[in-house]
Amino acid sequence: AQKVTQAQTEISVVEKEDVTLDCVYETRDTTYYLFWYKQPPSGELVFLIRRNSFDEQNEISGRYSWNFQKSTSSFNFTITASQVVDSAVYFCALGRGSTLGRLYFGRGTQLTVWP
Amino acid sequence: DTEVTQTPKHLVMGMTNKKSLKCEQHMGHRAMYWYKQKAKKPPELMFVYSYEKLSINESVPSRFSPECPNSSLLNLHLHALQPEDSALYLCASSQDDTHYNSPLHFGNGTRLTVT
């Protein structure tokens, strides 16, 4: 069975603080894909990053960075120097190597960044 | 701006009404999806179309009827809905079914209220 756990339901930080959103996944597949999406109040899910199971390189994109560790089945997301515009719900999701479109989402983490 | 356009943004309908949700993309994607999202929950997959053919129906009640007239358009016809069907309905698209890791691009969603 596929499962994604985002243990943090809500996180509040003050602007310029660093914040890490945790994601732990379960799958028996050897080929799988991990995603992070951002959902601002407008409702649109914005794609942030994709990682496949064979690529454990960490990635940095501006203030965003991702730490993928297969040994702990985790795919954590860090925002450095957070800004008010980062306030949103963030979803971690798992995609199987053989099934198009069926993403297994975590329940999401509501991030609030205060000025 | 999102590259997947959904109309209307908001819809209120009675349980005896018939209405349709519309989705359009011009990215040349050949896979399109309907997701349903209840408040404070992750999105749940409803339907997947691949090359204009229905490939996945996640046991959705027949009061929801999808239609894919062409590769750019996706409709969701609604009839005899229940109040518990009130939710945000998200349309998404991705490259095609030979790229299982292709990220989904989501629209802003239609916020549906059934009275």
XYZ file of C-alpha atoms in Angstrom:
230
model
C 0.000 0.000 0.000
C 1.093 3.542 -0.664
C 0.989 6.107 2.091
C 2.306 9.592 2.704
C 2.489 11.055 6.194
C 2.855 14.723 6.945
C 2.865 14.763 10.710
C 2.799 18.553 11.018
C -0.748 19.814 10.547
C 0.054 23.478 11.121
C 3.265 25.461 11.468
C 3.573 29.147 12.313
C 6.789 31.092 11.938
C 7.836 34.703 11.827
C 9.208 36.143 8.621
C 12.880 35.354 7.921
C 12.837 32.189 10.008
C 13.802 28.906 8.368
C 11.157 26.185 8.397
C 11.214 22.489 7.494
C 8.158 20.551 6.413
C 8.394 16.824 7.008
C 7.217 14.074 4.679
C 7.496 10.339 5.253
C 6.291 7.861 2.661
C 5.582 4.147 2.424
C 5.706 2.047 -0.707
C 6.943 -1.352 -1.815
C 7.557 -0.157 -5.361
C 11.160 0.182 -6.483
C 10.231 2.889 -8.965
C 8.248 5.774 -7.581
C 8.103 9.543 -7.695
C 7.811 12.113 -4.960
C 6.315 15.558 -5.361
C 5.724 18.699 -3.374
C 2.806 20.985 -4.202
C 1.871 24.347 -2.753
C -1.772 25.369 -2.399
C -2.299 29.062 -1.637
C -5.741 30.352 -0.592
C -6.631 30.825 -4.273
C -6.948 27.032 -4.497
C -4.569 26.178 -7.300
C -2.071 23.426 -6.596
C 1.337 24.663 -7.698
C 3.953 22.077 -8.601
C 7.250 22.678 -6.765
C 9.456 19.657 -7.303
C 9.588 16.056 -8.492
C 12.068 13.397 -7.450
C 12.315 9.835 -8.699
C 13.352 6.964 -6.507
C 16.710 6.563 -8.214
C 17.862 10.108 -7.626
C 18.740 10.908 -4.043
C 20.495 14.140 -4.802
C 19.270 16.993 -2.720
C 18.069 20.022 -4.565
C 18.113 23.731 -3.927
C 16.014 26.263 -5.789
C 16.375 29.752 -4.419
C 15.064 29.730 -0.863
C 13.660 26.211 -1.261
C 15.587 23.013 -0.664
C 14.633 19.372 -0.521
C 16.282 16.500 1.326
C 15.453 13.040 -0.034
C 16.637 10.097 2.088
C 15.591 6.621 1.004
C 17.067 5.103 4.143
C 14.442 6.862 6.247
C 11.777 7.117 3.502
C 11.673 10.853 3.920
C 11.441 13.768 1.531
C 11.636 16.925 3.610
C 11.201 20.466 2.360
C 12.989 23.485 3.844
C 12.180 27.123 3.223
C 15.011 29.468 4.153
C 14.277 33.014 5.241
C 10.524 32.521 5.003
C 8.282 35.255 3.641
C 4.608 36.058 4.121
C 3.949 34.920 0.537
C 5.065 31.429 1.529
C 1.898 31.068 3.612
C -0.049 28.174 2.069
C -0.873 24.514 2.490
C 1.965 22.300 1.309
C 1.276 18.766 0.105
C 3.774 15.979 -0.290
C 2.654 13.307 -2.769
C 3.781 9.893 -3.981
C 3.314 8.647 -7.548
C 3.775 5.064 -8.587
C 5.961 4.081 -11.519
C 3.129 2.277 -13.233
C -0.006 4.274 -12.600
C -0.619 7.540 -14.335
C -2.099 10.360 -12.345
C -2.918 8.544 -9.158
C -1.004 10.626 -6.678
C -1.128 9.634 -3.036
C -1.216 12.886 -1.121
C -0.301 13.523 2.470
C -2.892 15.442 4.450
C -0.948 18.676 3.997
C 0.812 21.143 6.280
C -0.648 24.608 6.732
C 2.259 27.049 6.907
C 1.584 30.548 8.218
C 4.330 33.120 8.035
C 3.727 36.201 10.165
C 5.253 39.577 9.325
C -1.312 32.594 -14.163
C -2.333 28.959 -14.298
C -2.131 27.219 -17.674
C -5.148 25.091 -16.840
C -8.327 27.145 -16.878
C -11.448 26.088 -15.018
C -14.905 27.625 -15.196
C -16.879 28.615 -13.313
C -14.834 29.601 -10.253
C -17.849 29.220 -7.982
C -21.082 27.287 -8.475
C -24.131 26.933 -6.266
C -26.673 24.357 -7.343
C -29.726 22.614 -5.983
C -30.010 18.867 -5.704
C -32.268 18.668 -8.749
C -30.124 20.854 -11.010
C -27.914 19.810 -13.896
C -24.703 21.737 -14.331
C -21.283 21.269 -15.917
C -17.765 22.137 -14.898
C -15.328 22.983 -17.663
C -11.562 22.684 -17.937
C -9.244 23.756 -20.732
C -5.503 23.461 -21.301
C -3.348 24.451 -24.251
C -0.053 22.876 -23.237
C -0.438 19.933 -25.600
C -0.945 17.568 -22.686
C -2.695 14.315 -23.514
C -3.699 13.257 -20.006
C -6.349 15.106 -18.013
C -7.770 14.545 -14.556
C -10.560 15.452 -12.181
C -9.786 15.638 -8.477
C -12.153 16.433 -5.606
C -10.946 18.230 -2.500
C -12.955 18.659 0.673
C -12.032 21.368 3.142
C -8.787 20.727 5.002
C -8.269 17.435 3.156
C -5.907 16.402 0.350
C -7.197 16.089 -3.209
C -8.761 12.759 -4.179
C -8.597 11.395 -7.703
C -11.921 10.951 -9.504
C -11.188 10.360 -13.198
C -8.254 10.117 -15.583
C -8.457 10.615 -19.338
C -5.588 9.554 -21.537
C -5.709 10.510 -25.219
C -9.381 11.439 -24.799
C -10.320 8.024 -23.461
C -11.379 7.362 -19.888
C -8.636 5.263 -18.307
C -9.399 5.518 -14.587
C -12.715 5.904 -12.764
C -12.168 5.773 -9.016
C -15.604 4.295 -8.327
C -17.203 7.705 -8.591
C -21.029 7.813 -8.306
C -22.854 8.098 -11.624
C -24.212 11.525 -10.708
C -20.757 12.692 -11.833
C -20.252 12.171 -15.562
C -16.945 13.138 -17.201
C -16.499 13.978 -20.835
C -13.407 14.712 -22.914
C -14.548 16.252 -26.234
C -10.983 16.805 -27.440
C -7.434 16.845 -26.166
C -7.747 20.364 -24.760
C -11.115 20.147 -23.049
C -12.463 18.231 -20.103
C -15.963 18.529 -18.704
C -17.622 17.194 -15.590
C -21.401 16.938 -15.831
C -23.273 17.088 -12.548
C -26.794 15.821 -11.904
C -28.793 15.131 -8.762
C -25.910 15.931 -6.446
C -26.040 15.699 -2.673
C -24.950 18.341 -0.159
C -21.952 16.169 0.736
C -20.689 16.636 -2.816
C -19.893 20.244 -1.954
C -16.128 20.605 -2.452
C -13.387 22.156 -4.554
C -13.159 20.357 -7.898
C -9.716 20.512 -9.435
C -8.809 19.784 -13.015
C -5.249 18.836 -13.917
C -3.251 17.832 -16.955
C 0.055 16.131 -17.610
C 2.200 15.334 -20.587
C 0.931 11.856 -21.487
C 0.786 8.339 -20.230
C 4.306 7.437 -21.271
C 5.722 9.813 -18.720
C 4.557 8.512 -15.386
C 6.690 10.999 -13.532
C 5.289 13.958 -15.425
C 4.042 16.495 -12.906
C 0.394 17.400 -12.872
C -0.528 20.988 -13.660
C -3.624 22.029 -11.761
C -6.233 24.668 -12.409
C -7.627 27.026 -9.752
C -10.602 24.787 -9.212
C -14.365 25.240 -9.078
C -15.786 25.684 -5.613
C -19.102 23.834 -5.686
C -21.870 24.226 -3.123
C -24.891 21.920 -3.287
C -27.937 23.211 -1.429
